[in-house]
Amino acid sequence: MTNKNPIRLPPLRVLRVRHANRAETNPCITVMSSVLACWASAGYHGRGCTTVEQALRACMDAPAKPKKGSNTINYHLARFSKRLIAQGSKNK
């Protein structure tokens, strides 16, 4: 053992790894914007927009992807942080 004191890190206010709420992107948003652009340029009943409208319908009718299970790391860190902070304050 050495006589040097160990390095102490400053305490953290909140333990957090990942942002909890991330906005999921809509896969049909690009097709919808092209439909709106086509309607703006050719009018609502424009004949050139039918292929883009059909692509939007196909995208909207496609089955939705199953949602991923949420990661629980932040939940567990919040639970354990109470114990860590309580233990750290006793040592002071």
Coordinates of N, CA and C in Angstrom, one line a residue:
M1 N 0.8 -1.2 0.0 CA 0.0 0.0 0.0 C 0.9 1.2 0.0
T2 N 0.3 2.3 -0.6 CA 1.0 3.5 -0.6 C 0.4 4.5 0.4
N3 N 1.1 5.6 0.7 CA 0.5 6.6 1.6 C -0.3 7.6 0.9
K4 N -0.4 7.5 -0.3 CA -1.2 8.5 -1.1 C -2.7 8.3 -0.8
N5 N -3.4 9.4 -0.8 CA -4.8 9.4 -0.7 C -5.5 9.0 -2.0
P6 N -6.5 8.2 -2.0 CA -7.2 7.8 -3.3 C -7.9 9.1 -3.9
I7 N -8.0 9.0 -5.1 CA -8.7 10.1 -5.9 C -10.2 10.0 -5.6
R8 N -10.8 11.1 -5.2 CA -12.2 11.1 -4.9 C -12.9 11.9 -6.0
L9 N -13.9 11.3 -6.6 CA -14.7 12.0 -7.6 C -15.8 12.8 -6.9
P10 N -16.2 13.9 -7.6 CA -17.3 14.7 -7.0 C -18.6 13.9 -7.1
P11 N -19.5 14.1 -6.1 CA -20.8 13.4 -6.2 C -21.7 13.8 -7.3
L12 N -22.4 12.9 -7.9 CA -23.3 13.1 -8.9 C -24.7 13.4 -8.4
R13 N -25.4 14.4 -8.9 CA -26.7 14.7 -8.5 C -27.7 13.6 -8.9
V14 N -27.6 13.3 -10.2 CA -28.5 12.3 -10.8 C -27.7 11.3 -11.6
L15 N -28.0 10.0 -11.4 CA -27.4 9.0 -12.2 C -28.3 8.7 -13.4
R16 N -27.8 9.0 -14.6 CA -28.6 8.7 -15.8 C -27.7 8.3 -16.9
V17 N -28.1 7.3 -17.7 CA -27.3 6.8 -18.8 C -27.8 7.3 -20.1
R18 N -29.1 7.1 -20.3 CA -29.7 7.4 -21.6 C -30.9 8.3 -21.4
H19 N -31.2 9.1 -22.5 CA -32.4 9.9 -22.5 C -33.6 9.0 -22.5
A20 N -34.5 9.2 -21.6 CA -35.7 8.3 -21.5 C -36.6 8.4 -22.6
N21 N -37.0 9.6 -23.1 CA -38.0 9.7 -24.1 C -37.4 10.2 -25.4
R22 N -37.2 9.3 -26.4 CA -36.7 9.7 -27.7 C -37.8 9.6 -28.7
A23 N -38.0 10.6 -29.5 CA -39.1 10.6 -30.4 C -38.7 9.7 -31.6
E24 N -39.7 8.8 -31.9 CA -39.5 7.9 -33.0 C -39.9 8.5 -34.3
T25 N -39.1 8.3 -35.3 CA -39.4 8.9 -36.6 C -40.5 8.1 -37.3
N26 N -41.3 8.8 -38.0 CA -42.4 8.2 -38.8 C -41.8 7.8 -40.2
P27 N -41.9 6.6 -40.6 CA -41.4 6.2 -41.9 C -42.1 6.8 -43.1
C28 N -43.4 7.2 -42.9 CA -44.2 7.7 -44.0 C -44.1 9.2 -44.1
I29 N -43.3 9.9 -43.3 CA -43.3 11.4 -43.3 C -42.7 11.9 -44.6
T30 N -41.7 11.2 -45.2 CA -41.1 11.7 -46.4 C -42.1 11.5 -47.6
V31 N -42.8 10.4 -47.6 CA -43.8 10.2 -48.7 C -44.9 11.3 -48.6
M32 N -45.3 11.6 -47.3 CA -46.4 12.5 -47.1 C -46.0 13.9 -47.5
S33 N -44.7 14.3 -47.3 CA -44.2 15.6 -47.7 C -44.2 15.7 -49.2
S34 N -43.9 14.6 -49.9 CA -43.9 14.7 -51.4 C -45.3 14.7 -51.9
V35 N -46.2 14.1 -51.2 CA -47.7 14.2 -51.7 C -48.1 15.7 -51.5
L36 N -47.8 16.3 -50.4 CA -48.2 17.7 -50.2 C -47.5 18.6 -51.2
A37 N -46.3 18.3 -51.5 CA -45.6 19.2 -52.5 C -46.2 19.0 -53.9
C38 N -46.6 17.8 -54.2 CA -47.3 17.5 -55.5 C -48.6 18.2 -55.5
W39 N -49.4 18.2 -54.5 CA -50.6 18.9 -54.4 C -50.5 20.4 -54.5
A40 N -49.4 20.9 -53.9 CA -49.2 22.3 -54.0 C -48.8 22.8 -55.4
S41 N -48.1 21.9 -56.1 CA -47.7 22.4 -57.4 C -48.7 22.0 -58.5
A42 N -49.4 20.9 -58.4 CA -50.4 20.5 -59.5 C -51.8 20.6 -59.1
G43 N -52.1 21.0 -57.8 CA -53.5 21.1 -57.4 C -53.9 19.8 -56.8
Y44 N -55.0 19.9 -56.0 CA -55.4 18.7 -55.2 C -55.8 17.5 -56.1
H45 N -56.5 17.8 -57.3 CA -56.9 16.8 -58.2 C -56.0 16.6 -59.3
G46 N -54.7 16.9 -59.1 CA -53.7 16.7 -60.2 C -53.5 15.3 -60.5
R47 N -53.4 15.0 -61.8 CA -53.3 13.6 -62.3 C -51.9 13.1 -62.1
G48 N -50.9 13.9 -62.0 CA -49.6 13.4 -61.8 C -49.3 12.9 -60.4
C49 N -50.2 13.2 -59.5 CA -49.9 12.8 -58.1 C -50.4 11.5 -57.7
T50 N -51.1 10.7 -58.6 CA -51.7 9.5 -58.2 C -50.6 8.4 -57.7
T51 N -49.5 8.4 -58.4 CA -48.5 7.4 -58.0 C -47.9 7.7 -56.6
V52 N -47.8 9.0 -56.3 CA -47.3 9.4 -55.0 C -48.3 9.1 -53.9
E53 N -49.6 9.4 -54.3 CA -50.7 9.1 -53.3 C -50.8 7.6 -53.0
Q54 N -50.6 6.8 -54.0 CA -50.7 5.3 -53.8 C -49.5 4.9 -53.0
A55 N -48.4 5.5 -53.1 CA -47.2 5.1 -52.3 C -47.5 5.5 -50.8
L56 N -48.2 6.6 -50.6 CA -48.5 7.1 -49.3 C -49.5 6.1 -48.7
R57 N -50.5 5.7 -49.4 CA -51.5 4.8 -48.9 C -50.9 3.4 -48.6
A58 N -50.0 2.9 -49.4 CA -49.3 1.7 -49.1 C -48.4 1.8 -47.9
C59 N -47.8 2.9 -47.7 CA -47.0 3.1 -46.5 C -47.8 3.2 -45.2
M60 N -49.0 3.9 -45.3 CA -49.9 4.0 -44.2 C -50.6 2.7 -43.8
D61 N -50.8 1.9 -44.8 CA -51.5 0.6 -44.6 C -50.6 -0.5 -44.2
A62 N -49.3 -0.3 -44.3 CA -48.3 -1.3 -43.9 C -48.4 -1.5 -42.4
P63 N -48.2 -2.8 -41.9 CA -48.2 -3.0 -40.5 C -47.1 -2.3 -39.8
A64 N -47.5 -1.8 -38.6 CA -46.5 -1.0 -37.8 C -45.5 -2.0 -37.2
K65 N -44.3 -1.5 -37.1 CA -43.2 -2.3 -36.5 C -43.5 -2.4 -35.0
P66 N -43.2 -3.6 -34.4 CA -43.4 -3.7 -33.0 C -42.5 -2.9 -32.2
K67 N -43.0 -2.3 -31.1 CA -42.2 -1.4 -30.3 C -41.1 -2.2 -29.5
K68 N -40.0 -1.6 -29.4 CA -38.9 -2.3 -28.6 C -39.3 -2.1 -27.1
G69 N -38.9 -3.0 -26.3 CA -39.1 -2.9 -24.9 C -38.2 -1.8 -24.3
S70 N -38.7 -1.1 -23.4 CA -37.9 0.1 -22.9 C -36.8 -0.5 -22.0
N71 N -35.7 0.2 -22.0 CA -34.6 -0.1 -21.2 C -34.8 0.4 -19.8
T72 N -34.5 -0.4 -18.8 CA -34.8 -0.1 -17.4 C -33.6 0.4 -16.6
I73 N -32.5 0.7 -17.3 CA -31.3 1.1 -16.6 C -31.5 2.3 -15.8
N74 N -32.2 3.3 -16.3 CA -32.4 4.6 -15.6 C -33.3 4.3 -14.3
Y75 N -34.2 3.4 -14.4 CA -35.1 3.1 -13.3 C -34.2 2.5 -12.2
H76 N -33.4 1.6 -12.5 CA -32.5 0.9 -11.5 C -31.5 1.9 -10.9
L77 N -31.0 2.7 -11.8 CA -30.0 3.7 -11.3 C -30.7 4.7 -10.3
A78 N -31.9 5.1 -10.6 CA -32.7 5.9 -9.7 C -32.9 5.2 -8.3
R79 N -33.2 3.9 -8.4 CA -33.4 3.2 -7.1 C -32.2 3.1 -6.3
F80 N -31.0 2.8 -7.0 CA -29.8 2.6 -6.2 C -29.1 3.9 -5.8
S81 N -29.5 5.0 -6.5 CA -28.8 6.3 -6.2 C -29.2 6.7 -4.8
K82 N -30.4 6.4 -4.3 CA -30.8 6.7 -3.0 C -29.9 6.0 -2.0
R83 N -29.6 4.8 -2.2 CA -28.7 4.0 -1.3 C -27.3 4.5 -1.4
L84 N -26.8 4.9 -2.6 CA -25.4 5.3 -2.8 C -25.3 6.7 -2.1
I85 N -26.2 7.6 -2.3 CA -26.1 8.9 -1.7 C -26.2 8.8 -0.2
A86 N -27.1 7.9 0.3 CA -27.2 7.7 1.8 C -25.9 7.1 2.3
Q87 N -25.3 6.2 1.7 CA -24.0 5.6 2.2 C -22.9 6.7 2.1
G88 N -22.9 7.5 1.0 CA -21.8 8.5 0.9 C -21.9 9.6 2.0
S89 N -23.2 9.9 2.4 CA -23.3 11.0 3.4 C -22.9 10.4 4.8
K90 N -23.0 9.1 5.0 CA -22.6 8.6 6.3 C -21.1 8.6 6.5
N91 N -20.4 8.4 5.3 CA -19.0 8.3 5.4 C -18.3 9.7 5.6
K92 N -19.0 10.8 5.4 CA -18.4 12.1 5.5 C -18.2 12.5 7.0

